[in-house]
PDB file of C-alpha atoms in Angstrom:
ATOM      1  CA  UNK A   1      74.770 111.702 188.239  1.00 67.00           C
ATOM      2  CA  UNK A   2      74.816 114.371 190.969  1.00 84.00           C
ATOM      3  CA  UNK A   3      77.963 115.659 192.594  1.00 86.00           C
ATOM      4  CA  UNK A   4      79.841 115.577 196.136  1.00 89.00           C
ATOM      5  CA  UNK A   5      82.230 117.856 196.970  1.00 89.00           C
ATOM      6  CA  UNK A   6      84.701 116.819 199.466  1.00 91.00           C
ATOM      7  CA  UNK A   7      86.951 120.515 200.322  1.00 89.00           C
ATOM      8  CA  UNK A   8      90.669 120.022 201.726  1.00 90.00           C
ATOM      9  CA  UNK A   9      92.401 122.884 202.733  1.00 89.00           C
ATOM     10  CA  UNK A  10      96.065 122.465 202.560  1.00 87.00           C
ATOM     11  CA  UNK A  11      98.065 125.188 204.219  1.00 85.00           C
ATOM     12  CA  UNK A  12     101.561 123.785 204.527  1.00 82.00           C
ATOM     13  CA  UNK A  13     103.519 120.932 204.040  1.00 80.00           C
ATOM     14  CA  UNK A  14     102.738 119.406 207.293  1.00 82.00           C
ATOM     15  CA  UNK A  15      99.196 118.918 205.973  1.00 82.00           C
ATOM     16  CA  UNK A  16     100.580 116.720 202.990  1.00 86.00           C
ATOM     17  CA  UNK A  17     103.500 114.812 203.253  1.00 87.00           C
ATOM     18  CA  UNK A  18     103.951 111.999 205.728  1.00 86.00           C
ATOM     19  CA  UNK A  19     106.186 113.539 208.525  1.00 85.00           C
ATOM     20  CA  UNK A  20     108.542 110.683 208.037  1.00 87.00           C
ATOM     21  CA  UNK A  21     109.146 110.324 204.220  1.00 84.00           C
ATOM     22  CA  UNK A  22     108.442 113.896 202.451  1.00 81.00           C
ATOM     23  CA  UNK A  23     107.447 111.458 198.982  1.00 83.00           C
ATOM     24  CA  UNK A  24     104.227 110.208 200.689  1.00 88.00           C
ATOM     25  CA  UNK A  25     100.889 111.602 201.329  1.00 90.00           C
ATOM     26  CA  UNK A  26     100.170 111.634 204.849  1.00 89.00           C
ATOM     27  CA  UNK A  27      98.044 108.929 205.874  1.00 90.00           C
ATOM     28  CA  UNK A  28      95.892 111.174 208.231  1.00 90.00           C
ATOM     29  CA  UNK A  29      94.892 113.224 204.881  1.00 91.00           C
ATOM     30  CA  UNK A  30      93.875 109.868 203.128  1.00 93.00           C
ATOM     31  CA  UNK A  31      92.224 108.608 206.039  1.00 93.00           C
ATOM     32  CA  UNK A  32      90.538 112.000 206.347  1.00 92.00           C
ATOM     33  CA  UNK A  33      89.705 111.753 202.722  1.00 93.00           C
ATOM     34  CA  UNK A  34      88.046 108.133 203.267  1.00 94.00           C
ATOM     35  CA  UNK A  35      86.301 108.836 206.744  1.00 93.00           C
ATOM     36  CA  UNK A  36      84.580 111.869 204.807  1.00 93.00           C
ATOM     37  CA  UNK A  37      83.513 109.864 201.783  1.00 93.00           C
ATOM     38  CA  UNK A  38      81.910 107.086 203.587  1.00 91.00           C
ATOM     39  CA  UNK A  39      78.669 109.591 204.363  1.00 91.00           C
ATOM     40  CA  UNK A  40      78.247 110.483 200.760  1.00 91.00           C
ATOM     41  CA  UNK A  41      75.502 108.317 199.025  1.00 89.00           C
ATOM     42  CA  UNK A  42      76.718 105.631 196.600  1.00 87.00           C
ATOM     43  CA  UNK A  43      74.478 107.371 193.604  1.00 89.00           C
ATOM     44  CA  UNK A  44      76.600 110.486 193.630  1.00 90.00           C
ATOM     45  CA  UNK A  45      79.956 111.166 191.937  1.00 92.00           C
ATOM     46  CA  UNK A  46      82.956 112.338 194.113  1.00 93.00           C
ATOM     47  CA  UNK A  47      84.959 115.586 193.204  1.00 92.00           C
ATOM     48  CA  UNK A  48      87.638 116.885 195.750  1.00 92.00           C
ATOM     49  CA  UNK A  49      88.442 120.305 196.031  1.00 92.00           C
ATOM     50  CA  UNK A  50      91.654 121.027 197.820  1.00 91.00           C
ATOM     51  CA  UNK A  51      92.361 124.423 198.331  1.00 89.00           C
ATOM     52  CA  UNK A  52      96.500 124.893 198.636  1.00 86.00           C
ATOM     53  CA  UNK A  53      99.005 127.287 199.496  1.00 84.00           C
ATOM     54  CA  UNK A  54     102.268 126.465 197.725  1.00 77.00           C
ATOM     55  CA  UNK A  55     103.140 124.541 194.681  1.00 81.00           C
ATOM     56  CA  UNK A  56     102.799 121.149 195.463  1.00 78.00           C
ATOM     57  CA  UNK A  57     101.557 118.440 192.875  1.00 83.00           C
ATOM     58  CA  UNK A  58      98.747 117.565 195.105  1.00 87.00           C
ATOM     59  CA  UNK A  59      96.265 115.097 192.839  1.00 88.00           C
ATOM     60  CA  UNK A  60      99.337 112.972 191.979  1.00 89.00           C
ATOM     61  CA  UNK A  61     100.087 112.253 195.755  1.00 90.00           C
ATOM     62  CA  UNK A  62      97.055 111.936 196.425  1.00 92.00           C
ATOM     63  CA  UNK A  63      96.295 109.221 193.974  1.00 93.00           C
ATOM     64  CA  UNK A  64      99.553 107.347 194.960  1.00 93.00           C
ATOM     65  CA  UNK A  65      98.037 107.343 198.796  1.00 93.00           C
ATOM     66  CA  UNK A  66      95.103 105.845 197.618  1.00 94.00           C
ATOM     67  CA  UNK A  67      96.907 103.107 195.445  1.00 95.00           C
ATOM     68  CA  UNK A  68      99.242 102.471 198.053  1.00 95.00           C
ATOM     69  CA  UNK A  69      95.551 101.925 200.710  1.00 94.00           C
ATOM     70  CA  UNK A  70      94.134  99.761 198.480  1.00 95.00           C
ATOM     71  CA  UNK A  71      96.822  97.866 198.457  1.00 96.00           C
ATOM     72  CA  UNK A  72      97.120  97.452 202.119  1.00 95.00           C
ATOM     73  CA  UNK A  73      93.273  96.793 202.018  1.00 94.00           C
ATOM     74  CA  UNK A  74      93.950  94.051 199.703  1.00 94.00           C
ATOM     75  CA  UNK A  75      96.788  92.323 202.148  1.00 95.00           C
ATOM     76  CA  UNK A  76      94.162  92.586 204.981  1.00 92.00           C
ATOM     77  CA  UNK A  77      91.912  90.392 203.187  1.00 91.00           C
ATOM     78  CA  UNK A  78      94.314  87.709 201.999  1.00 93.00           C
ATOM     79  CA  UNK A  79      95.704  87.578 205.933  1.00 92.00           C
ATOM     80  CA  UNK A  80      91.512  87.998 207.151  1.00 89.00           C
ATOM     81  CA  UNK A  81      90.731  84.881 204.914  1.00 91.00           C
ATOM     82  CA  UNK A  82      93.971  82.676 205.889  1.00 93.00           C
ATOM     83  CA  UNK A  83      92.760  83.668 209.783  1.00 91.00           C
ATOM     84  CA  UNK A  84      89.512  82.541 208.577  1.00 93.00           C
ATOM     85  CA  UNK A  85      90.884  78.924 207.108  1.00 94.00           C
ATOM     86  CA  UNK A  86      92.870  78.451 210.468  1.00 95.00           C
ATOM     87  CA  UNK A  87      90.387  79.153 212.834  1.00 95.00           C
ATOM     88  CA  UNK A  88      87.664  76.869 211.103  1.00 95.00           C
ATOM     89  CA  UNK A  89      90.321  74.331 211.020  1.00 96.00           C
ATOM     90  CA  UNK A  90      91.127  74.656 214.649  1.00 96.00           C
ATOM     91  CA  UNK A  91      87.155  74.544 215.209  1.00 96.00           C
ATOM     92  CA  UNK A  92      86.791  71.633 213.228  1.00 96.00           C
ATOM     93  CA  UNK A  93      89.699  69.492 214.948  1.00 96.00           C
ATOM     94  CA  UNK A  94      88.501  70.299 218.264  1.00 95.00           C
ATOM     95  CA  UNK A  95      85.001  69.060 217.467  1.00 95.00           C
ATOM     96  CA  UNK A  96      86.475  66.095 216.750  1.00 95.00           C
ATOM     97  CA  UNK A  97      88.947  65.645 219.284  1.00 94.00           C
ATOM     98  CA  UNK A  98      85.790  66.332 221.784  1.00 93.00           C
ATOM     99  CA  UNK A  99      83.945  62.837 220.382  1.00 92.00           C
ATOM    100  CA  UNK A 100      86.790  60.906 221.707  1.00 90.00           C
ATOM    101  CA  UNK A 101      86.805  62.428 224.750  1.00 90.00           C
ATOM    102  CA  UNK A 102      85.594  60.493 227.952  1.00 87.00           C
ATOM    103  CA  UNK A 103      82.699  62.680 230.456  1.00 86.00           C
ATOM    104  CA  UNK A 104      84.752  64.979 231.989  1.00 87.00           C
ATOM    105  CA  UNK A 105      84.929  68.844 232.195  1.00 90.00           C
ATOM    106  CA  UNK A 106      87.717  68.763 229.696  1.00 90.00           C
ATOM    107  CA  UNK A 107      85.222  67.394 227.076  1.00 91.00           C
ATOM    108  CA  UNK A 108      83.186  70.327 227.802  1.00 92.00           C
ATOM    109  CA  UNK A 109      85.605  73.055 227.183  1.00 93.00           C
ATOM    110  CA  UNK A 110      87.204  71.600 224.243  1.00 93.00           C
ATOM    111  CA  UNK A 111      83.123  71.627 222.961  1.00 94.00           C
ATOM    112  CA  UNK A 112      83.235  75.291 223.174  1.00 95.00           C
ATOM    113  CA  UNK A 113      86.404  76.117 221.883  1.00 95.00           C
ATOM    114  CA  UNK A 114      85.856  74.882 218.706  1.00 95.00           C
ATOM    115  CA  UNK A 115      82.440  76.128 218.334  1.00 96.00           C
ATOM    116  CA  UNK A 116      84.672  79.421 219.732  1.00 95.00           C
ATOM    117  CA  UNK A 117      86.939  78.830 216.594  1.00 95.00           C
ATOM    118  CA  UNK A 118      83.865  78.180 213.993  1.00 95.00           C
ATOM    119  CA  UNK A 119      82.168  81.505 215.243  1.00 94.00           C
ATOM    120  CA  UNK A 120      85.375  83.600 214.648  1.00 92.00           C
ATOM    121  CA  UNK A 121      85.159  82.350 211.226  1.00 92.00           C
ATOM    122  CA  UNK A 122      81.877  83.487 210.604  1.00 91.00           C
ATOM    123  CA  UNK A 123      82.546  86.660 212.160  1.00 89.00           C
ATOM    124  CA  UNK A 124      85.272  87.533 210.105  1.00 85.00           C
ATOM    125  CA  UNK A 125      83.126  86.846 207.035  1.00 85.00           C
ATOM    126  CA  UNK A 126      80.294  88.423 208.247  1.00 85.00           C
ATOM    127  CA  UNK A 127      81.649  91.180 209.886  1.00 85.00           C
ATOM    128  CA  UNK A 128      85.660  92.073 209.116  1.00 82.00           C
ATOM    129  CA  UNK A 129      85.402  91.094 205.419  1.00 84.00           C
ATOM    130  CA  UNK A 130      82.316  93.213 204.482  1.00 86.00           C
ATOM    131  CA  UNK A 131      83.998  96.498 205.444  1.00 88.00           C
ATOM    132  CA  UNK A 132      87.043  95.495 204.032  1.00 89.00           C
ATOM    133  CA  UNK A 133      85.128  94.752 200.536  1.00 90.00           C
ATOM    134  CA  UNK A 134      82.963  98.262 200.992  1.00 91.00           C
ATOM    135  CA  UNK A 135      86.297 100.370 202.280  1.00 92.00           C
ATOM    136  CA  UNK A 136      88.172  98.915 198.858  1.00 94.00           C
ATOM    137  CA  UNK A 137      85.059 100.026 196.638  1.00 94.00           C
ATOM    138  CA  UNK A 138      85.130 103.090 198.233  1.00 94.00           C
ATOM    139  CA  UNK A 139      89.040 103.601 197.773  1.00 94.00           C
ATOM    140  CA  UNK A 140      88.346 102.639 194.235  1.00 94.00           C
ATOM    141  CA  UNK A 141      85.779 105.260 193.929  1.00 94.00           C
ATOM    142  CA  UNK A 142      88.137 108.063 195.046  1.00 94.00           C
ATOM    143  CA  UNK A 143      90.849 106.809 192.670  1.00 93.00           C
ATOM    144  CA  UNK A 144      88.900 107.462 189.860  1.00 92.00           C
ATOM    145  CA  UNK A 145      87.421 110.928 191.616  1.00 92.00           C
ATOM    146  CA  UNK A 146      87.666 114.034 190.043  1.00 92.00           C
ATOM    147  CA  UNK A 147      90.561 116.172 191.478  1.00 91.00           C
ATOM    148  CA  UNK A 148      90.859 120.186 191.234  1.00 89.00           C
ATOM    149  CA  UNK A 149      93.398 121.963 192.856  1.00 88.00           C
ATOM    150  CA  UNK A 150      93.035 125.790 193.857  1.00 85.00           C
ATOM    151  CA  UNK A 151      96.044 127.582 194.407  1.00 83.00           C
ATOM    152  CA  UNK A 152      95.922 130.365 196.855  1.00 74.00           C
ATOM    153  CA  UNK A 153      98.848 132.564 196.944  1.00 56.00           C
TER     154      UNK A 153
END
């Protein structure tokens, strides 16, 4: 299997840790890491290279950010399917309610509110759910990526 390199260059501690809580990766360097990945083909193995001034314990971090995304990926899909089994409820009730409704306009916008409702629910699997899916195999991916770390001095 051919190789990708993917080449951070970490100058200070800015570029690291999350501004707010100096034990987290910074999200914009995971996000970076992700955005960057998503162009390499699926055939070829990921190494990154981060080039770093200072002694930080950079690969660790990193891994952490990456468990702590996939986790978040993982919530978004639990919440993405309960959206998905409320709106094809809702869908469903107002087709119903709309057969017991007498010829008026009313009939006719409750008729395309739950079709509304029923197409949100297809467009979450169709749509929402299939990058979640490929963004966690990704994230996966990276987890088990080949780190090296090049200190400069």
């Amino acid at each position: 299997m051919t190789k990708e390199k993917i080449i951070i260059d970490i100058t200070n501690e800015s570029d690291l840790y999350c501004p707010y809580n100096k034990s987290e990766v910074s999200s914009n360097l995971i996000n970076y890491i992700i955005d960057t990945a998503k162009y390499i083909p699926v055939n070829k193995e990921i190494v990154l290279v981060i080039n770093k001034k200072g002694n930080y314990d950079v690969a660790s971090l990193i891994k952490k950010g990456f468990e702590k995304e996939l986790s978040k990926r993982i919530k978004e899909y639990r919440i993405d399917n309960i959206k998905q089994l409320t709106y094809l409820f809702l869908g469903i009730i107002l087709l119903i309610i709309y057969t017991f409704i007498n010829e008026t306009v009313f009939k006719e916008i409750v008729l395309i509110g739950g079709w509304v409702m029923i197409w949100a629910t297809v467009e979450f699997e169709v749509f929402a759910e299939r990058r979640n899916v490929l963004a966690r195999r990704l994230i996966t991916k990276l987890m088990n990526s080949q780190i090296i770390e090049n200190s400069e001095k």
